[in-house]
């Protein structure tokens, strides 16, 4: 292109292989060169166009016939750029150095277009020089460059681990994030399969998923994986893995794109949430399973059974001997503790059970023993990793320590059993097959179980003491009316049977409760004589004990039912009511007893419709509470059948008579009690009677 007429193809004249250069079979898909629209133009040494590609025609608008043979500078460059074009063309042709850059070009339609050029000198087989110019639209090139730069930057700087895997499932490349995640360089990834790079993940499952995506092209999204990598070989991590099939413009499968996101924190949070749900479920299960009876040993066994295997491999429930004897459970600061194991449970057969104390037998633990420290301080004692020294402080003696070591006990936890502010004993937990050491969370869970169970154990303990007391009583005296009742005034009467009849087992009781409520009880032991009176005293004592435990009426009757079954006589009726002044309500429950009467202020008396229930001692029949409102002025009348039953009138007639008498106004409860006994009782009655009336204070 030398000479005045020659013009360099502006900063790298468009050039290419010519209109017939495409020997390969064309592809229907669009490639990168198609996107760029790279034009090729070849100039001879004079600067005339000798080759003109179809892309040049598409880019500039000139056909090959219009371009070939013409001087490139005259065809495509404005006069103001001639000097520069000639200089660039001569430099390329004389030195052979390539030139690249941008240059404005005039299109056929007269518009100017900024192109990006690559110019170089060519030598043919005859020794002649030519200039090859490759050109593309600058705006298009910049857009592609930005897109590529963005893609590269996204891959290189993304916090998400990215990899390309070939169809042979071997790594082709990885980004820096994946290097950090795996703890391996890109070179140590390339050419290797996932099982070779990460042996501590489930590589077989991942590769199977890869084959599936390669086969069907359906992406696999958010597949959870858990394992360990060289980056942190001592701890499990979790990742979210997604797989996408890669294809070229012709649809040929190239491999897979793999994205890896570290979701360890999310996984741990989900795991903790699941553990929390399991712990709540365990606590809920304990609430149902512990305390089903007031049997002390059974309650202890229930606690031990709940603790294994969810919390420990071996569990023991230990109670201070002083507590079982009814004395305060205090352990001197430098003194030993005498403990009785009430229950031992294991998740599987183990010699660790042989190291535990024999249930029911006293065991002496020195001041240095961990269980002694637990009951003395009323705080949990935990040894996350047990060694020989710790075993010697856990076991009661050296032989027991050897058995625990043989069983593989590696972690220990003891939590105190505390009820009503008193330390009763300890829940003793050991892990052997469970590989995880006890944690603070385990201590909290064990303490929660122990707190719930301790109340049940204490209830059973108190119940046992009171039941044993009741079994030794000859007779219990009827109560005096308490001086201070919240919201109630009461009156009561007891009238024995006639002189020709033996004393029966009727009783009543008025029991103030700590929260201001009042329990009202009327009962009747079936039979007569000293045995009936003795049974009455026992039941009354047990009722007072159960009331102090703040149990619901149905629960009280259920436990009284169990007690009565072991007495002689073994049947009794009872009505049990609890008045709550704070809610203006009364909860009532009966066991085969005549219905109470409610006398509402301004209305007539009526019999309360309560589930009758079976008499105490029958067993196996459930009891149900009924709640009724009591407003100021309301009266509640509880009585035994001796008030209304006679041999010459049916019970309905007698109950109607009772209601009629209660319709008449009386100046006081005392007067009403006297009037009822006077009108309904006769000197020759064969049965005794207990009568209890209560009125809500105005």
XYZ file of C-alpha atoms in Angstrom:
698
model
C 0.000 0.000 0.000
C 2.955 2.335 -0.571
C 2.469 5.457 -2.699
C 0.265 8.485 -2.519
C -2.788 6.510 -3.408
C -2.128 3.840 -0.779
C -3.802 4.173 2.593
C -3.140 1.867 5.501
C -6.178 -0.031 6.617
C -6.442 2.313 9.583
C -4.503 1.063 12.536
C -4.542 -2.464 11.360
C -6.468 -2.680 8.124
C -9.408 -5.071 8.141
C -8.249 -8.220 6.550
C -9.071 -11.893 6.517
C -8.951 -15.124 4.646
C -11.140 -13.871 1.802
C -14.660 -14.620 0.764
C -14.021 -18.281 0.024
C -11.743 -19.027 2.986
C -14.282 -20.973 5.004
C -13.405 -24.529 4.052
C -14.844 -26.118 7.188
C -18.513 -27.018 7.360
C -20.383 -24.068 8.860
C -22.022 -24.370 12.228
C -25.597 -23.313 12.769
C -24.705 -22.087 16.234
C -23.266 -18.652 16.872
C -19.680 -18.578 18.115
C -17.539 -15.874 19.652
C -16.123 -14.805 16.271
C -19.662 -14.479 14.975
C -20.556 -12.299 17.947
C -17.523 -10.111 17.313
C -18.060 -10.064 13.513
C -14.293 -9.998 12.834
C -13.617 -8.657 9.352
C -10.521 -9.643 7.353
C -8.966 -7.420 4.654
C -5.700 -8.013 2.732
C -3.808 -5.169 1.012
C -0.945 -5.448 -1.423
C 2.232 -3.426 -1.010
C 0.603 -0.487 -2.790
C -2.281 -0.355 -0.398
C -4.899 -1.801 -2.788
C -7.525 -4.208 -1.474
C -6.885 -7.697 -2.817
C -9.048 -9.743 -0.394
C -12.370 -8.693 1.203
C -14.230 -10.981 3.624
C -18.034 -11.224 3.984
C -17.604 -9.905 7.534
C -15.958 -6.780 6.084
C -18.953 -6.277 3.854
C -21.299 -6.695 6.852
C -19.206 -4.331 8.965
C -18.624 -1.503 6.396
C -21.336 -2.010 3.811
C -19.072 -2.324 0.720
C -19.465 -5.445 -1.366
C -16.396 -7.306 -2.593
C -16.904 -5.918 -6.101
C -16.991 -2.388 -4.675
C -13.882 -2.876 -2.552
C -11.450 -5.119 -4.448
C -8.763 -3.273 -6.375
C -9.399 0.063 -4.707
C -6.990 1.858 -2.414
C -8.114 1.173 1.144
C -7.316 4.672 2.393
C -9.383 6.341 -0.289
C -12.283 3.990 0.239
C -12.513 3.974 4.021
C -10.616 6.919 5.547
C -11.429 10.600 5.692
C -8.769 12.980 4.365
C -7.943 14.300 7.777
C -6.596 10.851 8.720
C -4.580 10.172 5.505
C -1.220 11.163 6.883
C -1.581 8.995 9.936
C -2.819 6.032 7.918
C 0.102 6.228 5.477
C 2.568 6.441 8.321
C 1.149 3.395 10.075
C 0.968 1.393 6.845
C 4.564 2.178 5.900
C 5.775 1.282 9.410
C 4.099 -2.105 9.301
C 5.282 -2.893 5.783
C 8.857 -1.726 6.314
C 9.533 -3.122 9.775
C 7.259 -6.133 9.882
C 6.081 -5.116 13.354
C 2.397 -5.672 14.003
C 0.185 -2.784 15.088
C -3.041 -2.776 16.991
C -5.342 -0.044 18.084
C -8.528 1.834 17.308
C -9.280 3.920 14.245
C -12.346 5.672 12.776
C -13.518 4.221 9.428
C -15.978 5.607 6.888
C -18.759 3.203 6.002
C -20.529 3.025 2.656
C -23.516 4.943 4.011
C -21.227 7.854 4.920
C -21.242 7.270 8.651
C -18.072 6.943 10.685
C -17.481 3.859 12.789
C -14.777 3.285 15.392
C -13.112 -0.082 14.798
C -10.555 -2.068 16.739
C -7.695 -3.227 14.440
C -4.962 -5.817 14.447
C -2.479 -5.237 11.498
C 0.455 -7.426 10.477
C 2.721 -7.985 7.454
C 2.397 -11.193 5.385
C 4.916 -12.813 3.012
C 3.750 -15.067 0.194
C 5.681 -17.897 -1.560
C 7.015 -15.479 -4.244
C 8.533 -13.117 -1.713
C 5.884 -10.416 -2.035
C 4.592 -8.548 1.027
C 0.959 -7.994 1.947
C -0.806 -6.378 4.852
C -3.473 -8.303 6.798
C -5.974 -6.273 8.762
C -8.433 -7.803 11.270
C -11.124 -5.466 12.511
C -14.226 -5.519 14.647
C -16.648 -2.957 15.935
C -15.094 -1.308 18.955
C -18.373 -1.079 20.930
C -19.069 -4.764 20.355
C -15.541 -5.709 21.365
C -15.701 -3.595 24.510
C -19.008 -5.192 25.486
C -17.565 -8.687 25.022
C -14.448 -7.686 26.957
C -16.564 -6.334 29.790
C -18.632 -9.494 29.856
C -15.520 -11.664 29.924
C -13.864 -9.493 32.541
C -16.989 -9.620 34.659
C -17.159 -13.397 34.324
C -13.513 -13.799 35.212
C -13.762 -11.440 38.157
C -16.903 -13.166 39.383
C -15.213 -16.539 39.216
C -11.923 -15.389 40.718
C -13.332 -13.198 43.485
C -16.569 -15.032 44.230
C -16.898 -16.297 47.827
C -18.634 -19.298 46.294
C -16.376 -22.178 45.387
C -16.520 -22.845 41.655
C -15.060 -25.686 39.618
C -15.245 -27.093 36.123
C -15.256 -30.883 35.846
C -14.756 -32.753 32.596
C -16.932 -35.550 31.272
C -14.502 -37.959 32.938
C -15.419 -36.292 36.285
C -11.919 -34.948 36.729
C -11.259 -31.368 37.759
C -10.386 -29.014 34.914
C -10.145 -25.860 36.994
C -11.170 -24.315 40.322
C -11.365 -20.775 41.627
C -9.634 -19.317 44.675
C -12.689 -19.756 46.897
C -12.750 -23.495 46.294
C -9.037 -23.662 46.980
C -9.725 -22.120 50.386
C -12.720 -24.368 51.061
C -10.838 -27.556 50.210
C -7.461 -26.420 51.522
C -5.820 -27.501 48.250
C -4.298 -25.526 45.395
C -5.769 -25.513 41.896
C -2.868 -27.665 40.680
C -3.683 -30.344 43.259
C -7.269 -30.393 41.974
C -6.618 -30.539 38.249
C -6.781 -33.965 36.675
C -8.063 -35.653 39.835
C -11.487 -36.990 40.787
C -13.341 -35.805 43.865
C -12.606 -39.038 45.735
C -8.883 -38.432 45.230
C -9.052 -34.835 46.412
C -11.595 -35.173 49.243
C -11.538 -38.708 50.641
C -13.574 -37.748 53.736
C -16.778 -36.832 51.916
C -19.322 -39.134 50.306
C -17.601 -38.931 46.921
C -19.420 -41.933 45.484
C -22.813 -40.268 45.912
C -21.524 -36.983 44.471
C -20.085 -38.661 41.388
C -23.315 -40.544 40.832
C -25.154 -37.221 40.902
C -22.612 -35.808 38.434
C -23.242 -38.651 35.992
C -26.961 -38.048 36.225
C -26.610 -34.336 35.422
C -24.232 -35.116 32.537
C -26.779 -37.556 31.154
C -30.033 -35.608 31.441
C -28.836 -32.008 31.673
C -31.170 -31.228 34.566
C -29.287 -29.092 37.124
C -28.920 -30.421 40.639
C -29.427 -27.594 43.115
C -28.542 -27.237 46.809
C -27.420 -30.813 47.460
C -26.249 -31.017 51.076
C -22.885 -32.615 51.813
C -21.143 -33.127 55.133
C -17.541 -34.136 55.584
C -13.994 -33.000 56.279
C -11.375 -31.404 54.052
C -7.649 -30.749 54.341
C -8.590 -27.160 55.204
C -10.023 -28.352 58.556
C -9.409 -32.082 58.960
C -10.526 -32.210 62.595
C -14.075 -30.897 62.220
C -17.088 -31.671 60.071
C -18.238 -29.018 57.639
C -21.375 -28.774 55.540
C -21.685 -27.529 51.961
C -24.445 -26.769 49.526
C -23.412 -28.210 46.156
C -25.055 -27.411 42.824
C -24.236 -29.021 39.458
C -24.863 -27.637 35.952
C -24.074 -29.270 32.623
C -21.791 -27.242 30.321
C -22.317 -27.287 26.554
C -20.607 -25.488 23.664
C -22.456 -23.445 21.058
C -23.066 -26.591 19.051
C -24.649 -28.374 22.000
C -21.700 -30.686 22.639
C -21.349 -31.620 26.347
C -18.131 -30.251 27.750
C -18.495 -31.216 31.404
C -19.995 -29.787 34.556
C -19.901 -26.534 36.441
C -19.834 -27.094 40.186
C -20.694 -24.469 42.784
C -19.891 -25.067 46.456
C -21.174 -22.878 49.305
C -19.991 -23.444 52.860
C -23.186 -23.712 54.940
C -21.562 -25.049 58.080
C -23.069 -22.355 60.298
C -26.530 -22.966 58.874
C -26.072 -26.714 59.199
C -24.947 -26.373 62.793
C -27.873 -24.064 63.552
C -30.264 -26.587 62.022
C -28.580 -29.376 63.955
C -28.877 -27.386 67.166
C -32.528 -26.671 66.414
C -33.108 -30.370 65.850
C -31.307 -31.166 69.090
C -33.416 -28.566 70.861
C -36.561 -30.202 69.494
C -35.276 -33.580 70.646
C -34.559 -32.146 74.092
C -38.018 -30.631 74.321
C -39.474 -33.959 73.225
C -37.421 -35.704 75.906
C -38.626 -33.269 78.568
C -42.209 -33.697 77.386
C -41.778 -37.464 77.427
C -40.380 -37.251 80.940
C -43.418 -35.259 82.059
C -45.610 -38.122 80.918
C -43.461 -41.055 81.981
C -42.168 -39.883 85.368
C -44.502 -39.788 88.337
C -47.202 -42.097 87.061
C -47.571 -43.445 90.581
C -46.624 -42.391 94.087
C -44.403 -45.418 94.436
C -40.900 -44.174 95.270
C -38.927 -46.951 93.572
C -41.153 -46.901 90.503
C -40.731 -43.142 90.137
C -36.933 -43.498 90.398
C -36.977 -46.262 87.763
C -39.012 -44.037 85.466
C -36.416 -41.272 85.732
C -33.528 -43.644 85.022
C -35.358 -45.150 82.037
C -35.999 -41.713 80.527
C -32.306 -40.781 80.805
C -31.078 -43.740 78.720
C -30.120 -43.912 75.949
C -31.049 -40.363 74.906
C -28.840 -38.702 77.503
C -26.502 -41.367 78.871
C -25.518 -45.007 78.509
C -25.864 -45.679 82.235
C -28.054 -43.787 84.702
C -28.549 -44.174 88.433
C -30.932 -42.412 90.811
C -29.336 -41.947 94.238
C -31.183 -40.662 97.318
C -29.611 -39.507 100.566
C -30.294 -41.955 103.351
C -31.261 -39.123 105.705
C -33.981 -38.023 103.293
C -35.481 -41.495 103.204
C -35.525 -41.455 106.985
C -37.406 -38.168 106.995
C -34.506 -36.024 108.126
C -32.984 -33.000 106.290
C -30.659 -33.996 103.460
C -27.611 -32.006 104.530
C -24.070 -33.242 103.886
C -21.234 -31.789 106.034
C -18.620 -29.809 104.165
C -15.857 -32.316 104.949
C -17.998 -35.347 105.690
C -19.127 -38.410 103.728
C -22.557 -39.041 102.275
C -24.646 -42.155 102.857
C -26.624 -42.813 99.697
C -29.128 -45.413 98.594
C -29.541 -46.171 94.917
C -33.225 -46.458 94.082
C -32.796 -47.359 90.408
C -30.111 -48.169 87.835
C -30.683 -48.353 84.072
C -28.378 -49.056 81.141
C -28.872 -48.698 77.398
C -27.210 -52.084 76.814
C -25.653 -54.886 78.914
C -22.492 -53.521 80.497
C -20.266 -54.177 83.492
C -20.792 -50.536 84.440
C -24.057 -51.693 86.017
C -22.067 -53.981 88.311
C -20.088 -50.939 89.440
C -23.281 -49.169 90.487
C -24.683 -49.423 93.982
C -27.192 -52.193 94.628
C -30.671 -50.591 94.739
C -31.935 -50.316 98.283
C -28.549 -50.868 99.928
C -26.736 -47.967 101.637
C -23.384 -46.902 100.184
C -20.845 -44.638 101.878
C -19.180 -42.021 99.677
C -16.256 -40.012 100.958
C -16.093 -36.238 100.851
C -13.828 -36.388 97.762
C -16.363 -38.301 95.662
C -18.086 -36.376 92.870
C -21.591 -37.455 93.830
C -20.896 -36.230 97.380
C -19.823 -32.870 95.991
C -22.978 -32.740 93.869
C -25.383 -33.245 96.788
C -23.315 -31.066 99.122
C -23.131 -28.083 96.737
C -26.524 -28.674 95.074
C -24.821 -28.035 91.725
C -24.060 -30.237 88.700
C -20.668 -31.901 88.565
C -19.343 -32.744 85.099
C -16.167 -34.431 83.889
C -16.198 -34.169 80.100
C -13.212 -36.487 79.659
C -12.720 -39.063 82.374
C -9.233 -40.259 83.297
C -8.066 -42.676 85.981
C -8.017 -39.987 88.647
C -11.574 -38.994 87.815
C -12.742 -42.620 87.886
C -11.412 -42.971 91.400
C -13.615 -40.027 92.414
C -16.671 -41.361 90.590
C -16.720 -44.944 91.841
C -17.349 -45.879 95.459
C -14.175 -48.021 95.596
C -11.267 -49.270 93.510
C -13.074 -52.365 92.252
C -15.953 -50.286 90.972
C -13.460 -47.936 89.276
C -11.902 -50.901 87.433
C -15.338 -51.993 86.203
C -16.105 -48.497 84.924
C -12.771 -48.386 83.107
C -13.458 -51.788 81.553
C -16.872 -50.579 80.430
C -15.214 -47.683 78.598
C -16.782 -44.885 80.625
C -15.261 -41.693 79.231
C -17.604 -38.923 80.402
C -19.518 -38.311 83.631
C -22.276 -36.021 84.832
C -24.160 -35.786 88.118
C -26.998 -33.343 88.734
C -28.766 -32.799 92.054
C -32.345 -33.809 92.727
C -33.867 -30.769 94.411
C -37.494 -30.483 95.493
C -39.025 -27.716 97.576
C -35.577 -26.325 98.265
C -34.180 -29.583 99.665
C -31.505 -31.749 98.067
C -32.860 -35.292 97.890
C -29.984 -36.940 96.060
C -28.490 -37.004 92.565
C -29.051 -38.272 89.051
C -25.803 -40.005 88.088
C -25.017 -40.287 84.326
C -22.192 -42.007 82.436
C -21.280 -42.353 78.756
C -19.314 -45.197 77.249
C -20.530 -46.182 73.758
C -21.883 -42.719 73.128
C -18.716 -41.120 71.722
C -19.548 -37.528 72.613
C -18.517 -36.041 75.951
C -21.107 -34.371 78.142
C -21.569 -30.671 77.439
C -23.093 -27.742 79.265
C -26.235 -28.267 77.183
C -26.396 -31.843 78.448
C -26.043 -30.566 81.987
C -28.937 -28.160 81.460
C -31.121 -30.914 80.029
C -30.225 -33.327 82.826
C -30.954 -30.613 85.390
C -34.359 -30.019 83.808
C -35.188 -33.721 83.972
C -33.899 -33.913 87.535
C -35.964 -30.896 88.614
C -39.154 -32.394 87.209
C -38.421 -35.833 88.561
C -37.344 -34.568 91.993
C -40.817 -33.210 92.670
C -42.326 -36.563 91.733
C -39.769 -38.394 93.864
C -40.411 -36.075 96.784
C -44.147 -36.540 96.358
C -43.642 -40.277 96.415
C -41.341 -39.974 99.416
C -43.829 -37.840 101.334
C -46.640 -40.094 100.296
C -44.753 -43.131 101.528
C -44.038 -41.505 104.863
C -47.627 -40.417 105.333
C -49.003 -43.746 104.140
C -46.777 -45.595 106.585
C -47.981 -43.234 109.285
C -51.582 -43.835 108.259
C -51.111 -47.589 108.417
C -49.995 -47.303 112.053
C -52.756 -45.005 113.209
C -55.602 -46.464 115.219
C -57.839 -43.538 114.552
C -57.525 -39.951 113.465
C -59.369 -37.242 115.320
C -61.757 -35.089 113.380
C -60.434 -31.589 112.702
C -61.236 -28.292 114.214
C -62.394 -25.570 111.895
C -59.395 -23.499 110.801
C -59.515 -19.954 112.059
C -58.535 -18.185 108.877
C -59.905 -19.274 105.505
C -59.631 -17.019 102.467
C -63.090 -16.066 101.216
C -64.963 -18.841 103.039
C -66.862 -19.413 106.227
C -67.564 -23.008 107.148
C -69.558 -25.076 109.587
C -69.339 -28.807 110.198
C -70.944 -31.568 112.152
C -70.155 -35.158 112.925
C -72.854 -37.345 114.421
C -72.103 -40.971 115.275
C -74.522 -43.762 114.691
C -77.050 -44.678 117.315
C -76.032 -46.375 120.491
C -77.005 -49.741 119.078
C -74.629 -49.384 116.118
C -70.882 -49.433 115.891
C -68.981 -46.312 115.076
C -68.459 -46.000 111.336
C -65.848 -44.374 109.177
C -67.428 -41.050 108.142
C -65.154 -38.035 108.136
C -64.783 -34.505 106.909
C -61.842 -32.174 106.581
C -61.155 -28.502 105.895
C -57.613 -28.016 104.597
C -56.178 -24.550 103.958
C -53.664 -24.542 101.092
C -50.599 -22.350 100.733
C -51.970 -20.306 97.821
C -55.183 -19.275 99.618
C -57.299 -22.110 98.286
C -59.263 -24.378 100.597
C -59.877 -28.094 100.200
C -63.210 -29.413 101.482
C -63.460 -33.165 101.971
C -66.221 -35.507 103.065
C -65.787 -39.283 102.988
C -67.328 -42.508 104.183
C -65.492 -45.775 104.747
C -67.778 -48.704 104.095
C -68.315 -50.911 107.141
C -68.279 -50.150 110.820
C -66.304 -50.782 113.962
C -62.724 -50.076 114.813
C -61.464 -51.221 111.428
C -63.631 -48.691 109.595
C -62.598 -45.935 111.992
C -58.932 -46.830 111.564
C -59.238 -46.804 107.782
C -60.985 -43.442 108.018
C -58.050 -42.008 109.967
C -55.616 -43.339 107.443
C -57.483 -41.908 104.484
C -57.851 -38.534 106.143
C -54.127 -38.381 106.833
C -53.333 -39.352 103.248
C -55.798 -36.761 101.957
C -54.083 -34.025 103.926
C -50.721 -35.089 102.535
C -51.937 -35.181 98.944
C -53.597 -31.801 99.377
C -50.309 -30.265 100.457
C -48.820 -31.539 97.198
C -51.264 -29.260 95.333
C -52.617 -32.088 93.200
C -55.862 -31.712 91.273
C -59.010 -33.313 92.827
C -59.072 -36.166 90.315
C -55.401 -36.907 91.032
C -56.061 -36.895 94.785
C -58.886 -39.400 94.400
C -56.800 -41.558 92.095
C -54.065 -41.826 94.705
C -56.616 -42.361 97.485
C -58.041 -45.142 95.346
C -54.644 -46.852 95.324
C -54.281 -46.429 99.080
C -57.752 -47.744 99.862
C -57.103 -50.897 97.861
C -54.457 -51.846 100.416
C -56.550 -51.154 103.503
C -59.155 -53.118 105.401
C -62.013 -52.266 104.829
C -60.952 -51.527 101.253
C -63.874 -49.460 99.953
C -64.876 -45.874 100.666
C -66.766 -43.031 99.044
C -65.515 -39.465 98.964
C -66.229 -36.026 97.586
C -63.255 -33.708 97.250
C -63.623 -30.003 96.440
C -61.081 -27.197 96.119
C -62.329 -23.615 96.366
C -60.170 -20.986 94.666
C -61.080 -17.487 95.931
C -58.886 -15.845 93.296
C -60.907 -17.335 90.445
C -64.237 -17.607 92.265
C -64.321 -21.260 91.244
C -64.650 -24.617 92.889
C -63.354 -27.859 91.406
C -65.102 -30.985 92.590
C -64.651 -34.695 92.085
C -66.534 -37.611 93.605
C -65.861 -41.291 94.142
C -69.230 -43.051 94.460
C -70.441 -40.354 96.863
C -73.839 -38.592 97.159
C -73.941 -35.397 95.092
C -73.156 -32.079 96.794
C -75.827 -29.367 96.964
C -75.236 -25.861 95.652
C -77.448 -23.179 97.188
C -77.093 -20.111 94.997
C -77.903 -16.716 96.426
C -81.350 -15.676 95.163
C -82.097 -19.107 93.660
C -83.210 -22.497 94.891
C -80.830 -25.265 95.894
C -79.830 -27.918 93.366
C -77.840 -31.100 93.276
C -74.581 -30.704 91.365
C -74.390 -33.000 88.371
C -70.991 -34.623 88.869
C -69.554 -37.812 87.379
C -70.345 -40.277 90.154
C -67.188 -42.333 89.810
C -66.509 -45.638 91.461
C -65.841 -45.914 95.204
C -62.259 -45.689 96.373
C -60.583 -49.086 96.345
C -62.317 -50.411 93.217
C -59.337 -49.486 91.066
C -59.003 -48.946 87.331
C -61.853 -46.426 87.055
C -60.863 -42.865 86.070
C -61.979 -39.816 88.005
C -62.956 -36.499 86.430
C -63.093 -32.979 87.820
C -65.987 -30.564 87.356
C -65.577 -26.801 87.827
C -68.404 -24.568 89.031
C -68.441 -20.866 89.791
C -69.121 -19.686 93.320
C -70.204 -16.093 93.882
C -70.556 -14.282 97.200
C -73.422 -15.751 99.217
C -73.317 -19.150 97.520
C -73.419 -22.154 99.842
C -71.963 -25.592 99.218
C -73.259 -28.571 101.190
C -71.218 -31.772 101.440
C -72.512 -34.770 103.402
C -72.329 -38.528 103.773
C -75.144 -40.905 102.938
C -76.041 -41.207 106.615
C -77.808 -37.835 106.294
C -80.215 -38.876 103.552
C -80.460 -42.677 103.507
C -83.049 -44.529 105.566
C -84.535 -48.006 105.437
C -88.105 -46.886 104.881
C -87.756 -44.153 102.162
C -86.139 -44.153 98.741
C -83.123 -41.981 98.133
C -84.847 -39.563 95.711
C -87.461 -38.708 98.305
C -84.816 -38.078 100.887
C -82.798 -35.856 98.546
C -85.911 -33.824 97.769
C -86.437 -33.417 101.486
C -82.858 -32.143 101.847
C -83.400 -29.574 99.111
C -86.653 -28.421 100.686
C -84.918 -27.829 104.002
C -82.167 -25.824 102.293
C -84.717 -23.506 100.680
C -85.628 -22.045 104.032
C -83.375 -19.111 104.990
C -81.209 -19.573 108.051
C -79.370 -16.875 110.018
C -76.094 -18.833 109.992
C -74.383 -21.965 108.692
C -74.281 -23.326 112.202
C -78.068 -23.055 112.475
C -78.499 -24.711 109.094
C -76.307 -27.653 110.126
C -78.306 -28.113 113.311
C -81.598 -27.904 111.457
C -80.579 -30.480 108.864
C -79.473 -32.952 111.496
C -82.581 -32.319 113.514
C -84.992 -32.778 110.620
C -83.291 -35.587 108.758
C -81.786 -37.652 111.559
C -83.434 -39.855 114.146
C -82.069 -41.330 117.325
C -82.097 -44.869 116.001
C -80.126 -44.220 112.850
C -77.710 -47.052 112.196
C -75.181 -44.959 110.328
C -73.067 -42.021 111.343
C -73.028 -38.806 109.350
C -70.543 -36.105 108.429
C -71.834 -32.746 107.281
C -69.804 -29.829 105.950
C -71.199 -26.511 104.774
C -69.258 -23.623 103.242
C -70.434 -20.176 102.214
C -68.577 -17.671 100.058
C -68.084 -14.496 102.052
C -69.987 -11.467 100.849
